Amino acid sequence: MADADLKRFIEKVEDLPTLPRTVLRITELINDPRASAKDLSRIITDDQVLTARLLKLVNSSFYGFPQRIATVTDAILLIGFDAIRSLLLTTSVFDLFPSRTVRSRRDQEMLWDHSLGCAVGAKVIGGAVRHEKIEELFVAGLLHDIGKIVEMTLLPEDFAQIAARVAERHLLISAAEMEVLGCTHADLGRLLAERWNLPVKLVSTIAWHHTPMAAGAFGAEASIVHLADILARALQLGSGGDDKVPALDRAAWGVLRLKPSSLDEIMAAMLDEFEDISSFLR
Ligand SMILES: [Fe+2]
Ligand SMILES: [Fe+2]
């Protein structure tokens, strides 16, 4: 990207909203090895909206606990600190981007479904490859295209041009972004994720979900999100901004060591889980 363009973006990114203070405090607390479930519970229960969302989610079929979970402390003990952080980030992020027009509201809803499809995909693939941090993968999937939200809300004229080029010439959205902006949503997503001080692993999966072999130490996670993105598109869960299914990176496929025959099962599980969770996150 040319220097002048980069400067223009950084100026725009300066206008971006910040994460709610409660979520930032929770993230800090979770990074503190001395923090207890009680400390965390105290912060969450101060915020009625977060408390209600958390209890609704832990009681959803997504977790499938047989008994009702009535308190925040029980929820924390049952699903763990990392999962709590993931859930709260998940439910907070999309609130930050109010859509201004009916057109952009529809685009955002389609993108939300695509993101949720990718999140569920990352979770299912993570299970299939026995990844240890399934919750992190879910959030990585959910946030992978956050750069497109930046375009829709902060660069609406550019985004309209990108959408027009995609429609007229059947381009991949990344190709149209390169023509119009000189960078892609993955670059913009990285800027936003860094500004929010998200964990490095999350910044990497957002930055490299289309080129997972560039993710270095986080190649496995970026490869999982990369495949999940492609499967969410193949299943037509929402829309990532174009109707194409990008090519699977061969090296990323090699990293995952999945059998081609397992894809049917993965896609069936994605459809099931997508239905389950989408009703709880609306
Ligand atoms: Fe993407
Ligand atoms: Fe995507």
Tab-separated table of N, CA and C and ligand atoms in Angstrom, residues 114 144-145 148 173-174 185-186 209-210 229 233, ligand 1:
chain	number	residue	atom	x	y	z
A	114	HIS	N	-22.033	-14.853	7.896
A	114	HIS	CA	-20.807	-15.460	7.357
A	114	HIS	C	-19.779	-15.643	8.481
A	144	HIS	N	-12.747	-12.813	11.964
A	144	HIS	CA	-11.765	-12.862	10.879
A	144	HIS	C	-11.975	-11.760	9.839
A	145	ASP	N	-13.227	-11.401	9.573
A	145	ASP	CA	-13.507	-10.403	8.526
A	145	ASP	C	-13.877	-9.039	9.109
A	148	LYS	N	-13.880	-5.906	7.076
A	148	LYS	CA	-14.987	-5.538	6.175
A	148	LYS	C	-15.968	-4.615	6.884
A	173	ILE	N	-13.707	-10.524	-3.353
A	173	ILE	CA	-13.727	-9.216	-2.697
A	173	ILE	C	-12.305	-8.703	-2.443
A	174	SER	N	-11.385	-9.600	-2.112
A	174	SER	CA	-9.999	-9.150	-1.848
A	174	SER	C	-9.387	-8.493	-3.089
A	185	HIS	N	-9.268	-6.289	3.450
A	185	HIS	CA	-9.915	-6.268	4.765
A	185	HIS	C	-9.032	-6.959	5.817
A	186	ALA	N	-8.151	-7.850	5.378
A	186	ALA	CA	-7.268	-8.509	6.347
A	186	ALA	C	-6.297	-7.482	6.948
A	209	HIS	N	-5.794	-14.769	7.481
A	209	HIS	CA	-6.748	-15.847	7.184
A	209	HIS	C	-6.829	-16.191	5.694
A	210	HIS	N	-6.356	-15.288	4.832
A	210	HIS	CA	-6.319	-15.640	3.402
A	210	HIS	C	-4.946	-16.149	2.958
A	229	ASP	N	-13.490	-20.441	6.753
A	229	ASP	CA	-14.010	-19.371	5.888
A	229	ASP	C	-14.501	-19.965	4.563
A	233	ARG	N	-18.435	-20.337	3.189
A	233	ARG	CA	-18.855	-19.848	1.865
A	233	ARG	C	-19.491	-20.970	1.058
B	1	FE	FE	-11.674	-12.618	4.610
